[in-house]
Amino acid sequence: MKRKLIQQIDYDMKNRLPEKRYIHTQGVAFIAAALAMRYGYNIKDAQIAGLLHDCAKYMGDEKLITICNLSGINLSDVELNNPYLLHGKVGALIAAEEYTIKDDNILNAIRYHTTGKPEMNLLEKIIFIADYIEPSRKKIPGLDEIRQSAFIDMDQTVFMILSNTISYLKDENEKEIDPVTVEALNYYTIERSK
């Protein structure tokens, strides 16, 4: 059953996403499966979340906001000012409605793959990390260390990614930082000190 669903989602993403994003999506699904094997999670569920994580990426700002409003999804000021952050929330909605996915682990992994959040469960961490380290990701400072860490210590890896992300956003003066990302960094900073 899940194998057919994975094939259907892969086919749909190939036709829905630009080629470069589709390659990224395949990379995320591949790394998600590898991390699932490493940490003992359901491989097919990791693949499904990886394939769907960016399914709403190219909808356009107004459409993302409209879908959220029509679906009763609360939007923060940061999200309204930076609608690209909404593709995770809308992606989870698409996963539930178009692919009848009911598993909250998969839906939340899609929902939080960009911002992260405090106390992520295993699949949320897998997709958050896989999105950052997949093979076609452009080279950024610290990426090699983060890739190595991903297969050793997930919480350390999440911390490294959140730190890099916030540093990048601070360097880009026009980019706002989602408060959920800051909360996640604070949480994983404390977890590392335990």
PDB file of C-alpha atoms in Angstrom:
ATOM      1  CA  MET A   1       0.000   0.000   0.000  1.00  0.00           C
ATOM      2  CA  LYS A   2       2.666   2.515   1.046  1.00  0.00           C
ATOM      3  CA  ARG A   3       4.876   1.537  -1.899  1.00  0.00           C
ATOM      4  CA  LYS A   4       2.113   2.557  -4.347  1.00  0.00           C
ATOM      5  CA  LEU A   5       1.556   5.785  -2.426  1.00  0.00           C
ATOM      6  CA  ILE A   6       5.276   6.574  -2.598  1.00  0.00           C
ATOM      7  CA  GLN A   7       5.265   5.937  -6.356  1.00  0.00           C
ATOM      8  CA  GLN A   8       2.197   8.166  -6.810  1.00  0.00           C
ATOM      9  CA  ILE A   9       3.670  11.001  -4.738  1.00  0.00           C
ATOM     10  CA  ASP A  10       7.000  10.753  -6.568  1.00  0.00           C
ATOM     11  CA  TYR A  11       5.194  10.906  -9.929  1.00  0.00           C
ATOM     12  CA  ASP A  12       3.126  13.897  -8.792  1.00  0.00           C
ATOM     13  CA  MET A  13       6.159  15.786  -7.432  1.00  0.00           C
ATOM     14  CA  LYS A  14       8.056  15.183 -10.669  1.00  0.00           C
ATOM     15  CA  ASN A  15       5.181  16.842 -12.536  1.00  0.00           C
ATOM     16  CA  ARG A  16       4.422  19.554  -9.957  1.00  0.00           C
ATOM     17  CA  LEU A  17       7.895  20.839  -9.049  1.00  0.00           C
ATOM     18  CA  PRO A  18      10.626  22.440 -11.148  1.00  0.00           C
ATOM     19  CA  GLU A  19      13.375  19.948 -12.012  1.00  0.00           C
ATOM     20  CA  LYS A  20      15.884  21.370  -9.509  1.00  0.00           C
ATOM     21  CA  ARG A  21      13.328  21.196  -6.654  1.00  0.00           C
ATOM     22  CA  TYR A  22      12.323  17.681  -7.675  1.00  0.00           C
ATOM     23  CA  ILE A  23      15.978  16.599  -7.479  1.00  0.00           C
ATOM     24  CA  HIS A  24      16.148  18.208  -4.020  1.00  0.00           C
ATOM     25  CA  THR A  25      12.948  16.394  -3.017  1.00  0.00           C
ATOM     26  CA  GLN A  26      14.337  13.037  -4.131  1.00  0.00           C
ATOM     27  CA  GLY A  27      17.504  13.799  -2.163  1.00  0.00           C
ATOM     28  CA  VAL A  28      15.496  14.591   0.969  1.00  0.00           C
ATOM     29  CA  ALA A  29      13.517  11.350   0.622  1.00  0.00           C
ATOM     30  CA  PHE A  30      16.758   9.386   0.136  1.00  0.00           C
ATOM     31  CA  ILE A  31      18.497  10.929   3.160  1.00  0.00           C
ATOM     32  CA  ALA A  32      15.304  10.604   5.224  1.00  0.00           C
ATOM     33  CA  ALA A  33      15.260   6.870   4.427  1.00  0.00           C
ATOM     34  CA  ALA A  34      18.941   6.557   5.374  1.00  0.00           C
ATOM     35  CA  LEU A  35      18.393   8.391   8.672  1.00  0.00           C
ATOM     36  CA  ALA A  36      15.305   6.270   9.354  1.00  0.00           C
ATOM     37  CA  MET A  37      17.419   3.133   8.894  1.00  0.00           C
ATOM     38  CA  ARG A  38      20.107   4.535  11.186  1.00  0.00           C
ATOM     39  CA  TYR A  39      17.720   5.544  13.973  1.00  0.00           C
ATOM     40  CA  GLY A  40      15.152   2.747  13.667  1.00  0.00           C
ATOM     41  CA  TYR A  41      12.213   4.647  12.174  1.00  0.00           C
ATOM     42  CA  ASN A  42       9.736   3.425   9.542  1.00  0.00           C
ATOM     43  CA  ILE A  43      11.561   3.929   6.240  1.00  0.00           C
ATOM     44  CA  LYS A  44       8.454   4.314   4.072  1.00  0.00           C
ATOM     45  CA  ASP A  45       6.968   6.966   6.368  1.00  0.00           C
ATOM     46  CA  ALA A  46      10.254   8.867   6.193  1.00  0.00           C
ATOM     47  CA  GLN A  47      10.201   8.633   2.383  1.00  0.00           C
ATOM     48  CA  ILE A  48       6.599   9.875   2.233  1.00  0.00           C
ATOM     49  CA  ALA A  49       7.384  12.890   4.422  1.00  0.00           C
ATOM     50  CA  GLY A  50      10.556  13.582   2.442  1.00  0.00           C
ATOM     51  CA  LEU A  51       8.752  13.484  -0.898  1.00  0.00           C
ATOM     52  CA  LEU A  52       5.939  15.749   0.314  1.00  0.00           C
ATOM     53  CA  HIS A  53       7.915  18.269   2.392  1.00  0.00           C
ATOM     54  CA  ASP A  54       8.080  20.881  -0.402  1.00  0.00           C
ATOM     55  CA  CYS A  55       4.846  20.019  -2.257  1.00  0.00           C
ATOM     56  CA  ALA A  56       3.493  23.562  -1.630  1.00  0.00           C
ATOM     57  CA  LYS A  57       6.786  25.388  -2.228  1.00  0.00           C
ATOM     58  CA  TYR A  58       5.811  26.986  -5.536  1.00  0.00           C
ATOM     59  CA  MET A  59       2.223  28.041  -4.856  1.00  0.00           C
ATOM     60  CA  GLY A  60       2.928  31.754  -4.557  1.00  0.00           C
ATOM     61  CA  ASP A  61       2.557  33.989  -1.519  1.00  0.00           C
ATOM     62  CA  GLU A  62      -1.076  35.018  -2.009  1.00  0.00           C
ATOM     63  CA  LYS A  63      -2.231  31.463  -2.631  1.00  0.00           C
ATOM     64  CA  LEU A  64      -0.424  30.194   0.485  1.00  0.00           C
ATOM     65  CA  ILE A  65      -2.028  32.914   2.620  1.00  0.00           C
ATOM     66  CA  THR A  66      -5.466  32.301   1.084  1.00  0.00           C
ATOM     67  CA  ILE A  67      -5.278  28.533   1.684  1.00  0.00           C
ATOM     68  CA  CYS A  68      -4.241  29.120   5.298  1.00  0.00           C
ATOM     69  CA  ASN A  69      -7.080  31.583   5.848  1.00  0.00           C
ATOM     70  CA  LEU A  70      -9.667  29.299   4.247  1.00  0.00           C
ATOM     71  CA  SER A  71      -8.403  26.331   6.254  1.00  0.00           C
ATOM     72  CA  GLY A  72      -8.389  28.160   9.585  1.00  0.00           C
ATOM     73  CA  ILE A  73      -4.611  28.003   9.949  1.00  0.00           C
ATOM     74  CA  ASN A  74      -3.436  30.773  12.246  1.00  0.00           C
ATOM     75  CA  LEU A  75      -0.729  32.995  10.798  1.00  0.00           C
ATOM     76  CA  SER A  76       1.870  34.929  12.743  1.00  0.00           C
ATOM     77  CA  ASP A  77       3.034  38.390  11.704  1.00  0.00           C
ATOM     78  CA  VAL A  78       6.363  36.875  10.663  1.00  0.00           C
ATOM     79  CA  GLU A  79       4.550  34.382   8.410  1.00  0.00           C
ATOM     80  CA  LEU A  80       2.402  37.113   6.875  1.00  0.00           C
ATOM     81  CA  ASN A  81       5.546  39.133   6.168  1.00  0.00           C
ATOM     82  CA  ASN A  82       7.397  36.044   4.878  1.00  0.00           C
ATOM     83  CA  PRO A  83       4.761  33.789   3.282  1.00  0.00           C
ATOM     84  CA  TYR A  84       7.378  31.340   1.996  1.00  0.00           C
ATOM     85  CA  LEU A  85       7.400  30.029   5.586  1.00  0.00           C
ATOM     86  CA  LEU A  86       3.836  28.796   5.044  1.00  0.00           C
ATOM     87  CA  HIS A  87       4.707  26.084   2.538  1.00  0.00           C
ATOM     88  CA  GLY A  88       5.237  23.588   5.371  1.00  0.00           C
ATOM     89  CA  LYS A  89       1.810  24.225   6.876  1.00  0.00           C
ATOM     90  CA  VAL A  90       0.115  24.115   3.474  1.00  0.00           C
ATOM     91  CA  GLY A  91       2.181  21.068   2.522  1.00  0.00           C
ATOM     92  CA  ALA A  92       0.839  19.213   5.562  1.00  0.00           C
ATOM     93  CA  LEU A  93      -2.669  20.184   4.481  1.00  0.00           C
ATOM     94  CA  ILE A  94      -2.039  18.850   0.954  1.00  0.00           C
ATOM     95  CA  ALA A  95      -0.624  15.619   2.396  1.00  0.00           C
ATOM     96  CA  ALA A  96      -3.774  15.159   4.476  1.00  0.00           C
ATOM     97  CA  GLU A  97      -6.291  16.162   1.814  1.00  0.00           C
ATOM     98  CA  GLU A  98      -4.778  14.964  -1.478  1.00  0.00           C
ATOM     99  CA  TYR A  99      -2.990  11.868  -0.201  1.00  0.00           C
ATOM    100  CA  THR A 100      -5.270  11.075   2.784  1.00  0.00           C
ATOM    101  CA  ILE A 101      -2.335  10.905   5.160  1.00  0.00           C
ATOM    102  CA  LYS A 102      -3.601  10.783   8.717  1.00  0.00           C
ATOM    103  CA  ASP A 103      -0.329  10.060  10.529  1.00  0.00           C
ATOM    104  CA  ASP A 104       0.434  13.134  12.665  1.00  0.00           C
ATOM    105  CA  ASN A 105       4.139  12.263  12.658  1.00  0.00           C
ATOM    106  CA  ILE A 106       4.285  12.597   8.871  1.00  0.00           C
ATOM    107  CA  LEU A 107       2.090  15.704   8.825  1.00  0.00           C
ATOM    108  CA  ASN A 108       4.108  17.455  11.529  1.00  0.00           C
ATOM    109  CA  ALA A 109       7.411  16.529   9.877  1.00  0.00           C
ATOM    110  CA  ILE A 110       6.183  18.322   6.748  1.00  0.00           C
ATOM    111  CA  ARG A 111       4.720  21.214   8.775  1.00  0.00           C
ATOM    112  CA  TYR A 112       7.929  21.974  10.709  1.00  0.00           C
ATOM    113  CA  HIS A 113      10.647  21.061   8.217  1.00  0.00           C
ATOM    114  CA  THR A 114      11.613  24.712   7.657  1.00  0.00           C
ATOM    115  CA  THR A 115      11.321  26.284  11.089  1.00  0.00           C
ATOM    116  CA  GLY A 116      11.946  23.332  13.348  1.00  0.00           C
ATOM    117  CA  LYS A 117      10.328  23.439  16.786  1.00  0.00           C
ATOM    118  CA  PRO A 118      11.136  22.569  20.380  1.00  0.00           C
ATOM    119  CA  GLU A 119      10.893  18.880  21.306  1.00  0.00           C
ATOM    120  CA  MET A 120      10.774  17.512  17.772  1.00  0.00           C
ATOM    121  CA  ASN A 121       9.936  13.832  17.518  1.00  0.00           C
ATOM    122  CA  LEU A 122      12.183  11.459  15.580  1.00  0.00           C
ATOM    123  CA  LEU A 123      10.518  11.874  12.167  1.00  0.00           C
ATOM    124  CA  GLU A 124      10.385  15.658  12.552  1.00  0.00           C
ATOM    125  CA  LYS A 125      14.139  15.634  13.208  1.00  0.00           C
ATOM    126  CA  ILE A 126      14.763  13.280  10.296  1.00  0.00           C
ATOM    127  CA  ILE A 127      12.991  15.523   7.765  1.00  0.00           C
ATOM    128  CA  PHE A 128      14.386  18.740   9.261  1.00  0.00           C
ATOM    129  CA  ILE A 129      17.920  17.339   8.953  1.00  0.00           C
ATOM    130  CA  ALA A 130      17.410  15.620   5.580  1.00  0.00           C
ATOM    131  CA  ASP A 131      16.146  18.885   4.065  1.00  0.00           C
ATOM    132  CA  TYR A 132      19.352  20.606   5.147  1.00  0.00           C
ATOM    133  CA  ILE A 133      21.947  17.961   4.256  1.00  0.00           C
ATOM    134  CA  GLU A 134      20.608  16.241   1.128  1.00  0.00           C
ATOM    135  CA  PRO A 135      23.242  15.698  -1.606  1.00  0.00           C
ATOM    136  CA  SER A 136      22.194  18.468  -4.027  1.00  0.00           C
ATOM    137  CA  ARG A 137      22.172  21.160  -1.293  1.00  0.00           C
ATOM    138  CA  LYS A 138      24.550  23.990  -2.187  1.00  0.00           C
ATOM    139  CA  LYS A 139      27.741  24.109  -0.157  1.00  0.00           C
ATOM    140  CA  ILE A 140      27.392  26.256   2.950  1.00  0.00           C
ATOM    141  CA  PRO A 141      29.759  26.743   5.904  1.00  0.00           C
ATOM    142  CA  GLY A 142      29.717  23.798   8.281  1.00  0.00           C
ATOM    143  CA  LEU A 143      27.732  21.500   5.962  1.00  0.00           C
ATOM    144  CA  ASP A 144      30.294  18.677   5.969  1.00  0.00           C
ATOM    145  CA  GLU A 145      30.375  18.604   9.771  1.00  0.00           C
ATOM    146  CA  ILE A 146      26.575  18.694   9.934  1.00  0.00           C
ATOM    147  CA  ARG A 147      26.319  15.812   7.461  1.00  0.00           C
ATOM    148  CA  GLN A 148      28.696  13.717   9.548  1.00  0.00           C
ATOM    149  CA  SER A 149      26.940  14.611  12.796  1.00  0.00           C
ATOM    150  CA  ALA A 150      23.534  13.598  11.382  1.00  0.00           C
ATOM    151  CA  PHE A 151      24.407   9.919  11.646  1.00  0.00           C
ATOM    152  CA  ILE A 152      25.934  10.240  15.131  1.00  0.00           C
ATOM    153  CA  ASP A 153      23.813  12.621  17.233  1.00  0.00           C
ATOM    154  CA  MET A 154      20.483  13.985  15.993  1.00  0.00           C
ATOM    155  CA  ASP A 155      19.983  16.587  18.735  1.00  0.00           C
ATOM    156  CA  GLN A 156      23.476  17.979  18.164  1.00  0.00           C
ATOM    157  CA  THR A 157      22.743  18.091  14.433  1.00  0.00           C
ATOM    158  CA  VAL A 158      19.433  19.898  14.948  1.00  0.00           C
ATOM    159  CA  PHE A 159      21.253  22.414  17.158  1.00  0.00           C
ATOM    160  CA  MET A 160      23.941  22.957  14.487  1.00  0.00           C
ATOM    161  CA  ILE A 161      21.343  23.488  11.752  1.00  0.00           C
ATOM    162  CA  LEU A 162      19.289  25.901  13.849  1.00  0.00           C
ATOM    163  CA  SER A 163      22.432  27.864  14.779  1.00  0.00           C
ATOM    164  CA  ASN A 164      23.531  28.067  11.138  1.00  0.00           C
ATOM    165  CA  THR A 165      20.054  29.067   9.998  1.00  0.00           C
ATOM    166  CA  ILE A 166      19.696  31.847  12.544  1.00  0.00           C
ATOM    167  CA  SER A 167      23.223  33.135  11.807  1.00  0.00           C
ATOM    168  CA  TYR A 168      22.390  33.204   8.090  1.00  0.00           C
ATOM    169  CA  LEU A 169      19.100  35.028   8.669  1.00  0.00           C
ATOM    170  CA  LYS A 170      20.812  37.598  10.905  1.00  0.00           C
ATOM    171  CA  ASP A 171      23.408  38.210   8.186  1.00  0.00           C
ATOM    172  CA  GLU A 172      20.594  38.749   5.680  1.00  0.00           C
ATOM    173  CA  ASN A 173      19.200  41.938   7.227  1.00  0.00           C
ATOM    174  CA  GLU A 174      15.913  41.751   5.314  1.00  0.00           C
ATOM    175  CA  LYS A 175      15.028  38.251   6.555  1.00  0.00           C
ATOM    176  CA  GLU A 176      12.908  37.901   9.677  1.00  0.00           C
ATOM    177  CA  ILE A 177      13.497  35.000  12.019  1.00  0.00           C
ATOM    178  CA  ASP A 178      10.459  32.908  12.880  1.00  0.00           C
ATOM    179  CA  PRO A 179      10.014  32.871  16.684  1.00  0.00           C
ATOM    180  CA  VAL A 180       9.443  29.095  16.525  1.00  0.00           C
ATOM    181  CA  THR A 181      12.983  28.690  15.173  1.00  0.00           C
ATOM    182  CA  VAL A 182      14.368  30.767  18.050  1.00  0.00           C
ATOM    183  CA  GLU A 183      12.345  28.693  20.542  1.00  0.00           C
ATOM    184  CA  ALA A 184      13.716  25.530  18.937  1.00  0.00           C
ATOM    185  CA  LEU A 185      17.301  26.773  19.182  1.00  0.00           C
ATOM    186  CA  ASN A 186      16.790  27.694  22.835  1.00  0.00           C
ATOM    187  CA  TYR A 187      15.337  24.256  23.543  1.00  0.00           C
ATOM    188  CA  TYR A 188      18.182  22.356  21.844  1.00  0.00           C
ATOM    189  CA  THR A 189      20.797  24.610  23.465  1.00  0.00           C
ATOM    190  CA  ILE A 190      19.447  23.550  26.872  1.00  0.00           C
ATOM    191  CA  GLU A 191      19.206  19.886  25.789  1.00  0.00           C
ATOM    192  CA  ARG A 192      22.882  19.888  24.782  1.00  0.00           C
ATOM    193  CA  SER A 193      23.913  21.176  28.215  1.00  0.00           C
ATOM    194  CA  LYS A 194      22.197  18.310  30.086  1.00  0.00           C
TER     195      LYS A 194
END
